[in-house]
Short mmCIF file of C-alpha atoms and ligand atoms in Angstrom, two decimals:
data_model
loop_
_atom_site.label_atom_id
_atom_site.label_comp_id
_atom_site.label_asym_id
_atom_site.label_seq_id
_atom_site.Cartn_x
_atom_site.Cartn_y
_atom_site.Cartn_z
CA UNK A 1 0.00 0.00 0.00
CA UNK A 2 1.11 3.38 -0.75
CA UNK A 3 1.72 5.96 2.07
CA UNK A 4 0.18 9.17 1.64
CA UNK A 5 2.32 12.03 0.30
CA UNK A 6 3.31 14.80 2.50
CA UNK A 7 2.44 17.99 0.23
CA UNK A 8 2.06 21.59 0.70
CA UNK A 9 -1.31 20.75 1.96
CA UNK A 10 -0.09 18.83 4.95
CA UNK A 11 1.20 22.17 6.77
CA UNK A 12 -0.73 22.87 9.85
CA UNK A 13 -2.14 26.29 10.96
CA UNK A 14 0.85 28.09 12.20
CA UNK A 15 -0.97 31.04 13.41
CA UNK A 16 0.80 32.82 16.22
CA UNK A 17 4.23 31.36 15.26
CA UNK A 18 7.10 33.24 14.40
CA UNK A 19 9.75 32.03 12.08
CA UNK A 20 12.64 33.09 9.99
CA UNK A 21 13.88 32.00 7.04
CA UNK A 22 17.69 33.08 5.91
CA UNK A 23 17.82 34.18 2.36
CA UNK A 24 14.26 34.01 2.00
CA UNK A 25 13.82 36.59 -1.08
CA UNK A 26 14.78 33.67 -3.61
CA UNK A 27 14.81 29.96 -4.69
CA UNK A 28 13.79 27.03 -1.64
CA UNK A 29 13.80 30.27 0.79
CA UNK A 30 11.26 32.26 -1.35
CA UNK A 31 8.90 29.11 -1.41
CA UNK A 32 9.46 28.50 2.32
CA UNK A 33 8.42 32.33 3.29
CA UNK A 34 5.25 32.12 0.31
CA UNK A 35 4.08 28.69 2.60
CA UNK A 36 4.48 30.02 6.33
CA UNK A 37 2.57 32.74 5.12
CA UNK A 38 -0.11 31.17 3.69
CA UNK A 39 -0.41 29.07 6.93
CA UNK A 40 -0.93 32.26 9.21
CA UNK A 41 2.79 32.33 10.48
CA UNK A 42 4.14 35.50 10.75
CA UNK A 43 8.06 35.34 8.71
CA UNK A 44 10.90 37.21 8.76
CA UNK A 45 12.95 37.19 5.83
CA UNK A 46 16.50 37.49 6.57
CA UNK A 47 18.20 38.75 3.08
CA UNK A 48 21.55 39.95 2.34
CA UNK A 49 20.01 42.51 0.03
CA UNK A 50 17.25 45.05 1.25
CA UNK A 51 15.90 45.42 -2.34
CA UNK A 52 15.73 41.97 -3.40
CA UNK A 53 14.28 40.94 -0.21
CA UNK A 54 11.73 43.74 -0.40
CA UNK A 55 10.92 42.51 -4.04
CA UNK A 56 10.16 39.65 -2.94
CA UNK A 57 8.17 40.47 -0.46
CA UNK A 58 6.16 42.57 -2.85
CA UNK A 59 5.58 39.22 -5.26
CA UNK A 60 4.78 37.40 -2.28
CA UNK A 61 1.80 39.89 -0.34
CA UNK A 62 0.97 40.01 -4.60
CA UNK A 63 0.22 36.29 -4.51
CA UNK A 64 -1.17 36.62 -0.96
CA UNK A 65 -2.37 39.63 0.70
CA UNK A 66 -3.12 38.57 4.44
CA UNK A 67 0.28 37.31 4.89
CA UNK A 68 2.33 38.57 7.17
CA UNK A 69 5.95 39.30 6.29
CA UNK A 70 8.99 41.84 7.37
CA UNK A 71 12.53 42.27 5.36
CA UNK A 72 15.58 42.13 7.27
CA UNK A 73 18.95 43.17 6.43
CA UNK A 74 21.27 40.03 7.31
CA UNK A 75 24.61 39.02 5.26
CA UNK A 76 26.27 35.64 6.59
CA UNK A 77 29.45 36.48 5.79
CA UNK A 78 29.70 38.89 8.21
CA UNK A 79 29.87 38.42 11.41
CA UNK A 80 29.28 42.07 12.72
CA UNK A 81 26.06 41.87 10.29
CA UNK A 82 24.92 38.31 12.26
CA UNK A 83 25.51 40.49 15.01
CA UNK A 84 23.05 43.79 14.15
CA UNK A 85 20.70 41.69 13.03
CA UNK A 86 19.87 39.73 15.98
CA UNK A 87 19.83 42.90 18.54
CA UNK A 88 17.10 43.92 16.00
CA UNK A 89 15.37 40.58 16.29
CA UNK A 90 15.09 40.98 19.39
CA UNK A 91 14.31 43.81 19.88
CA UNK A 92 11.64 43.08 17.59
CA UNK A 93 10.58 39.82 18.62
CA UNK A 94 9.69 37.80 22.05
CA UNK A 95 9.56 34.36 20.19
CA UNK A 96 11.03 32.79 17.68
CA UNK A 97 9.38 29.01 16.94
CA UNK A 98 11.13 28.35 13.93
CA UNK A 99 14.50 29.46 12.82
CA UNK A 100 15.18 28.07 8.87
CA UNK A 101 19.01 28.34 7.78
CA UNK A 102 18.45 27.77 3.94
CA UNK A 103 20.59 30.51 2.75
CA UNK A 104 23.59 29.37 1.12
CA UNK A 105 26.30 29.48 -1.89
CA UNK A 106 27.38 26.81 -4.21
CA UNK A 107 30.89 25.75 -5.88
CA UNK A 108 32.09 29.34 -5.92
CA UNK A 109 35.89 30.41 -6.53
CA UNK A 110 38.04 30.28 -3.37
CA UNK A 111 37.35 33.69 -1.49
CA UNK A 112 37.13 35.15 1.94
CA UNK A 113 34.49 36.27 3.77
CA UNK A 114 34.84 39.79 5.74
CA UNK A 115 35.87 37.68 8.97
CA UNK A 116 38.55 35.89 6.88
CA UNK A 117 36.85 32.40 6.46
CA UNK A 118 36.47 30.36 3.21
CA UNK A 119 33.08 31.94 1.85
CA UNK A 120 31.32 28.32 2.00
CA UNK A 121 32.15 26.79 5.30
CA UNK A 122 31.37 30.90 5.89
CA UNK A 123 28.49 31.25 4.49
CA UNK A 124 26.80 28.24 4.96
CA UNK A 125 28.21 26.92 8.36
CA UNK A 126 29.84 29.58 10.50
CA UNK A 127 27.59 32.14 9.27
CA UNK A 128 24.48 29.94 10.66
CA UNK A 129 26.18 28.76 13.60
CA UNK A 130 26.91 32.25 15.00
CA UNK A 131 23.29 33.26 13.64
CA UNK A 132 21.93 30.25 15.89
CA UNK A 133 23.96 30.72 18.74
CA UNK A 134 22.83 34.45 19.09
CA UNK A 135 19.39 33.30 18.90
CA UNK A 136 19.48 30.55 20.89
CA UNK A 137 18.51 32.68 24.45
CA UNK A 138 15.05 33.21 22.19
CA UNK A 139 14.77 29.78 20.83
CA UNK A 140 14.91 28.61 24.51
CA UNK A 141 12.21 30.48 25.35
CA UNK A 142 10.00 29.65 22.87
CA UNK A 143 8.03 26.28 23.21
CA UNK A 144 9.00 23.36 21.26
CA UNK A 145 10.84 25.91 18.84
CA UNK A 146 13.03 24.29 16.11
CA UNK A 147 16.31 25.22 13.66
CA UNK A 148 16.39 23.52 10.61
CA UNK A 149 19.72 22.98 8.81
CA UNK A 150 19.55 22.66 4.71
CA UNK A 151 22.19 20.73 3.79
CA UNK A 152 22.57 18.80 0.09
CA UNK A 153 23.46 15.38 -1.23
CA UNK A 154 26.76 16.93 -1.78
CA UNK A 155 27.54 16.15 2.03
CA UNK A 156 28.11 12.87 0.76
CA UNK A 157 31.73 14.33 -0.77
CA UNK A 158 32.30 16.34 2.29
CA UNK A 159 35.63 15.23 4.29
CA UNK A 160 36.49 17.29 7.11
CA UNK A 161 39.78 18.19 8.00
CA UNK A 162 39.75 20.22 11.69
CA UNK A 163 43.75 21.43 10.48
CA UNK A 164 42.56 23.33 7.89
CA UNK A 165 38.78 23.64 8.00
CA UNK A 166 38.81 27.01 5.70
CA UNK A 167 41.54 25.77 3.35
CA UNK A 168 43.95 28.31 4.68
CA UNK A 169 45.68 30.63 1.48
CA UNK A 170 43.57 28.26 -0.64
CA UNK A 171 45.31 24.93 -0.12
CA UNK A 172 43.74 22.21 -0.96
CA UNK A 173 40.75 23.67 -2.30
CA UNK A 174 38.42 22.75 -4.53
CA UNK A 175 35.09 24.69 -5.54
CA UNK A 176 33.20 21.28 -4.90
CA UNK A 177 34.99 19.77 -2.07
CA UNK A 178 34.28 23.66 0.29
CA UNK A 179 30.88 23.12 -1.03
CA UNK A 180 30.90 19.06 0.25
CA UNK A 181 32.45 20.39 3.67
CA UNK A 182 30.28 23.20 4.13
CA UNK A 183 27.55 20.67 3.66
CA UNK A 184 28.55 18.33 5.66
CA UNK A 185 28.87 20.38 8.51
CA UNK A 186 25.51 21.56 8.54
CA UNK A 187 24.62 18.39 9.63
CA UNK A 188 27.42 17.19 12.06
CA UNK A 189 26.07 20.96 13.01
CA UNK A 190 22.40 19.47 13.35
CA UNK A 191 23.09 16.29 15.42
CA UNK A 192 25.60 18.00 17.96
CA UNK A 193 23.11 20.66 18.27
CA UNK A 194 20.58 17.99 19.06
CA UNK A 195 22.58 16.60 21.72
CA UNK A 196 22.76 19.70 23.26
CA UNK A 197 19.29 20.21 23.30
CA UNK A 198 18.65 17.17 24.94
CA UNK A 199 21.48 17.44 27.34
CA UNK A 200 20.07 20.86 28.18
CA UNK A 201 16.75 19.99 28.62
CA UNK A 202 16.11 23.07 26.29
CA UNK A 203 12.35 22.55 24.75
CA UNK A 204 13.91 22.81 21.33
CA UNK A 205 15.20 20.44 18.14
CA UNK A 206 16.87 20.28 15.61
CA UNK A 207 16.30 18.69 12.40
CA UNK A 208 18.14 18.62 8.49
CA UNK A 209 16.44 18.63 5.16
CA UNK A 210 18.14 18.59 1.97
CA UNK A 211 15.68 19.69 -1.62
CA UNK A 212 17.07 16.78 -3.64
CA UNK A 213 18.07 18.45 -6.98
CA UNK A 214 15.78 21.64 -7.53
CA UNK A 215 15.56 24.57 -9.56
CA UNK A 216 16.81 27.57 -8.26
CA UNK A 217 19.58 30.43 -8.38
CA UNK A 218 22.08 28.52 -6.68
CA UNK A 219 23.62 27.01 -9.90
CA UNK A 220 24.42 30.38 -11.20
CA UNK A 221 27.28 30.48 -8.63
CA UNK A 222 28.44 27.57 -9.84
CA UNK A 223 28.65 28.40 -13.68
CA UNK A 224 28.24 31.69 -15.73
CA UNK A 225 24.28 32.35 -16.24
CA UNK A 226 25.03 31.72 -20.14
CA UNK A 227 26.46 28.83 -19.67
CA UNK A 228 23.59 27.19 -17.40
CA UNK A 229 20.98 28.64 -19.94
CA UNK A 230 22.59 26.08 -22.41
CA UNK A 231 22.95 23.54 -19.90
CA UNK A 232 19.18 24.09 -18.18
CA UNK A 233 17.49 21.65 -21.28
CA UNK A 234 20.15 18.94 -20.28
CA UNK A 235 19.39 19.31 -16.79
CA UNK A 236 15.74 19.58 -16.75
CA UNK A 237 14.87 15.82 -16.98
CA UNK A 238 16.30 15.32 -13.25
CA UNK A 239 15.58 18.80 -11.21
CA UNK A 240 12.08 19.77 -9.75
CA UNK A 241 10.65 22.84 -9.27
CA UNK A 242 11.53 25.23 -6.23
CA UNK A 243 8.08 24.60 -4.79
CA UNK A 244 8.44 20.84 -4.75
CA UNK A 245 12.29 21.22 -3.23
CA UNK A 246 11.50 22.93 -0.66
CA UNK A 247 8.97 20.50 1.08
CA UNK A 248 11.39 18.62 2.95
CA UNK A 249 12.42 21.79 4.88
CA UNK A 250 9.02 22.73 5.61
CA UNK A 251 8.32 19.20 6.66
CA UNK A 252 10.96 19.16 8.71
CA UNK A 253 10.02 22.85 10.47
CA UNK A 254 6.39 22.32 11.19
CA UNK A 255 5.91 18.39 10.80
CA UNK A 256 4.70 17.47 14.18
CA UNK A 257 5.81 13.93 14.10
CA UNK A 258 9.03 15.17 13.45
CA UNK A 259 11.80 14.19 16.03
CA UNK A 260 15.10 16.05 17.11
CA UNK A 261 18.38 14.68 14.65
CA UNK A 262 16.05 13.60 11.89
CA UNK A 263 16.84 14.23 8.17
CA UNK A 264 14.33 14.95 5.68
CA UNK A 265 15.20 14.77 1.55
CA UNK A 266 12.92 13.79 -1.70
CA UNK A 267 11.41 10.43 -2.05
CA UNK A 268 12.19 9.67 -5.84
CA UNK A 269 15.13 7.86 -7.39
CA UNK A 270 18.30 8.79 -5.42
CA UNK A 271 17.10 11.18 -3.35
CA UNK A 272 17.10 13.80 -6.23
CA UNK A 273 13.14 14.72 -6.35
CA UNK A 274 9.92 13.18 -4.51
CA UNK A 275 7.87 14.07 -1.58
CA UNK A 276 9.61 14.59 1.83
CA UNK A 277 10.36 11.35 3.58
CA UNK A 278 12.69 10.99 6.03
CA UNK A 279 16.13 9.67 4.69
CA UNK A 280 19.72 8.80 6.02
CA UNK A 281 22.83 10.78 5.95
CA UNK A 282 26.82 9.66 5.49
CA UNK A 283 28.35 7.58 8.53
CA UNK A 284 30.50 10.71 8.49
CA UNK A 285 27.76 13.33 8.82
CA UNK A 286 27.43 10.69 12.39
CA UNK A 287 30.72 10.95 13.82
CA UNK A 288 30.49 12.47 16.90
CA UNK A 289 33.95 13.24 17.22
CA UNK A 290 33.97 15.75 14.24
CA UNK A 291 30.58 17.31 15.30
CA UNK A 292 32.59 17.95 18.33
CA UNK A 293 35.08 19.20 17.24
CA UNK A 294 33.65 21.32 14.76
CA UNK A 295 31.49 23.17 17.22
CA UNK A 296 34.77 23.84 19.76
CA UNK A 297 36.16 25.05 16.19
CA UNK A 298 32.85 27.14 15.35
CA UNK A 299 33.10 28.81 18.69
CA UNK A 300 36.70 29.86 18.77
CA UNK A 301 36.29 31.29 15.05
CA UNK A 302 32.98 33.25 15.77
CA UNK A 303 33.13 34.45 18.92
CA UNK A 304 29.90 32.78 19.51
CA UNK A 305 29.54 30.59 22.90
CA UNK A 306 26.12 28.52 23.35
CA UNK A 307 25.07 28.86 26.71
CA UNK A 308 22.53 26.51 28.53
N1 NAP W 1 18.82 24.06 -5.41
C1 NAP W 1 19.32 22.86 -5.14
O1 NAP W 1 19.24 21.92 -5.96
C2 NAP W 1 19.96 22.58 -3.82
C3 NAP W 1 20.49 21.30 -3.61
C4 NAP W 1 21.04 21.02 -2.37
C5 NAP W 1 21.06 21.97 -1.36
N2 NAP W 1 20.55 23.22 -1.61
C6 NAP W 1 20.61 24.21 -0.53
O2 NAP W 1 19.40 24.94 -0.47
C7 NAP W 1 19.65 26.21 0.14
C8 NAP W 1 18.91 27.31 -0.62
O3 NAP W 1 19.48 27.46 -1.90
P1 NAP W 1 18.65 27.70 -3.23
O4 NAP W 1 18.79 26.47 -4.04
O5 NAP W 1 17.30 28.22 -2.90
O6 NAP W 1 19.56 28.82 -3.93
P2 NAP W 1 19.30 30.36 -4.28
O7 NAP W 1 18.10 30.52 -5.11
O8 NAP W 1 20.60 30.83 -4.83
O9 NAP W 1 19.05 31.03 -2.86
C9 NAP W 1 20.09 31.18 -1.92
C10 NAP W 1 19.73 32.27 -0.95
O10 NAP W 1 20.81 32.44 -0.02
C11 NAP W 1 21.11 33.83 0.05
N3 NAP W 1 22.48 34.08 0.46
C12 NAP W 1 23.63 33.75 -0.17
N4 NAP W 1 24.67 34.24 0.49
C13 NAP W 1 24.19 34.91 1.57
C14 NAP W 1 24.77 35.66 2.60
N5 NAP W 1 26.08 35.88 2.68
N6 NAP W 1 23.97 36.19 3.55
C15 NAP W 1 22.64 36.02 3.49
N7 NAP W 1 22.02 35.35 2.52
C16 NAP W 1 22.79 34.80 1.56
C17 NAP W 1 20.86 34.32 -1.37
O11 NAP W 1 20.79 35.73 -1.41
P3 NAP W 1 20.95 36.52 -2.82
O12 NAP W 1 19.63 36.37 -3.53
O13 NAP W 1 21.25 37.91 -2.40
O14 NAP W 1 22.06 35.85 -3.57
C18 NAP W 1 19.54 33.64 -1.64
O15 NAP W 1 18.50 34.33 -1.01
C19 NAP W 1 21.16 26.37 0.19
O16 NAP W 1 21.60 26.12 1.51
C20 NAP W 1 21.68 25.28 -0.73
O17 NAP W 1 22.95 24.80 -0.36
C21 NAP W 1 20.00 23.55 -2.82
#
C-alpha cells in the first residue's frame, strides 16, 4: 500500500508562530516564506540585500495579501552583520518558533568572507552557527521551537579536516569539495546541536532537510548564467521545481511527528526529487567526534559561545 504524500497541503495552521527563514527573497527560501505565510505564520525574511528581499516580499503579499511578512537586512558572511541583526530581532521579537538556515552558496571560486573564512564553510556553516547561537537565548524560550539545517546530497563528498577547515591561502581547495564540507557540517552541526538540546533539557530540536536536486539560483554560482541557460534543457529531466524542493524543509520545520536529529530529503530515485520522507545521511555526517570538534572550532572562530 502506498503511504500518503506529504504535500504543501499537509502544513498545519501556524498562526501565532514566528519564524525566519535566511535568504528568504529567492529559490527554496522564497517558497518556504510564500508557505508560512499562507499558513498564518508571521516570517521574517532574513536577506543579504534590502531590495531583493523587499521585491520579494512585494511578489509574495501580490500572490497573498493577508500574509504577514517583514525584510531584514542580514549578510552571513559577516559576522558584525549576524551580530546587528539579531539585537534587532530581538528587539523586535519575544519568540522565535522556527529558525530556517536555507541561505547558502554553491561551488564558488576560493574567497574570503569579511571575517577571513572560506566563503562556504562561511556562508553556509559559521555564518548559521553564530546566527543560531545568538538566537538561541530566544529559541529557549520559545516552546517546542526548532532550527532547521539545509544541507545537500553533496555532504556525501564532504571530508572534514579540523587542520585546515577554511583551506587556509587556498590549499587544498576545490570549488566542490568547500561546497561538500560546508555541507557536511551543517549536519554534524544538526546532530551535535541535538545533543545539546537534549542534554540541556532546552524545549527545542533540531532537524536537516536537503531539496534533492531543484531549480533555483544557486547554480548560477556555480557556472556563468550563459552557460547554465545552455545547460538548463540537459538538466531539466532530473531537477524539480523550487516549490516541490522545498517541502522537505518545511516538513521538517512544522511536521509534528518530526523528532530532534532527523533528516528529511525527496522520495524519488536517489534522493534527487519526490515528496519529503525521512532519509539517512553519510556515517561521516554521524561521527560524533567531528561534530565535536567542529562546534569547539565554530566557537573559537565566531566568537559565539552557546550557553545553557
Ligand atoms: N537548489 C538545489 O538543488 C539545492 C540542492 C542542495 C542543497 N541546496 C541548498 O538549499 C539552500 C537554498 O538554496 P537555493 O537552491 O534556494 O539557492 P538560491 O536561489 O541561490 O538562494 C540562496 C539564498 O541564499 C542567500 N544568500 C547567499 N549568500 C548569503 C549571505 N552571505 N547572507 C545572506 N544570505 C545569503 C541568497 O541571497 P541573494 O539572492 O542575495 O544571492 C539567496 O537568497 C542552500 O543552503 C543550498 O545549499 C540547494
Amino acid at each position: 500500500m502506498k503511504s500518503i504524500n506529504w504535500t504543501i497541503e499537509s502544513i498545519p495552521d501556524l498562526t501565532g508562530k514566528t519564524v525566519l527563514v535566511t535568504g528568504g527573497n529567492s529559490g527554496l527560501g522564497f517558497e518556504a516564506v510564500k508557505a508560512f505565510g499562507q499558513n498564518g505564520a508571521f516570517v521574517v525574511m532574513a536577506c543579504r540585500s534590502l531590495a531583493k528581499g523587499e521585491e520579494a516580499k512585494k511578489q509574495l503579499i501580490e500572490l497573498n495579501p493577508t500574509a504577514s511578512i517583514s525584510v531584514m537586512e542580514l549578510d552571513l558572511t559577516d559576522l558584525k552583520s549576524i551580530h546587528c541583526f539579531v539585537n534587532q530581532f530581538k528587539e523586535n521579537h519575544s519568540r522565535l518558533d522556527i529558525l530556517l538556515n536555507n541561505a547558502g552558496i554553491m561551488m564558488v571560486p576560493y574567497g574570503l568572507t569579511k571575517d577571513g573564512f572560506e566563503n562556504q564553510i562561511g556562508t553556509n556553516h559559521l555564518g548559521h552557527f553564530a546566527l543560531t547561537g545568538q538566537l538561541l537565548e530566544l529559541l529557549k524560550t520559545t516552546p517546542n521551537s526548532r532550527v532547521v539545517n539545509v544541507s545537500s546530497m553533496a555532504h556525501k563528498s564532504g571530508v572534514m579536516d579540523m587542520d585546515n577547515l577554511l583551506y587556509e591561502n587556498g590549499k587544498d581547495y576545490s570549488p566542490m569539495k568547500a561546497y561538500g564540507r560546508s555541507k557536511l557540517s551543517n549536519l554534524l552541526f544538526t546532530y551535535e546541536l541535538q545533543r545539546f538540546f537534549e542534554k540541556n533539557k532546552i524545549d527545542s530540536i533540531a532537524v536537516a532537510a536537503h531539496p534533492g536536486v531543484s531549480d533555483t539560483n544557486l547554480f548560477n554560482h556555480a557556472a556563468p548564467k550563459w552557460l547554465m541557460n545552455l545547460l538548463r534543457p540537459l538538466f531539466l529531466f532530473m531537477i524539480q521545481p523550487a516549490s516541490m524542493g522545498v517541502l522537505p524543509e518545511i516538513r521538517a520545520a512544522v511536521d509534528a511527528d518530526v523528532k530532534g536529529g532527523q533528516y528529511y530529503g525527496p522520495d524519488g530515485k536517489r534522493e534527487m526529487k519526490g515528496y519529503p520522507v525521512l532519509v539517512e545521511s553519510t556515517e561521516a555526517s554521524h561521527n560524533e567526534n567531528d561534530a565535536h570538534k567542529l562546534w569547539e572550532l565554530s566557537e573559537k572562530l565566531t566568537g559565539v559561545s552557546f550557553t545553557a
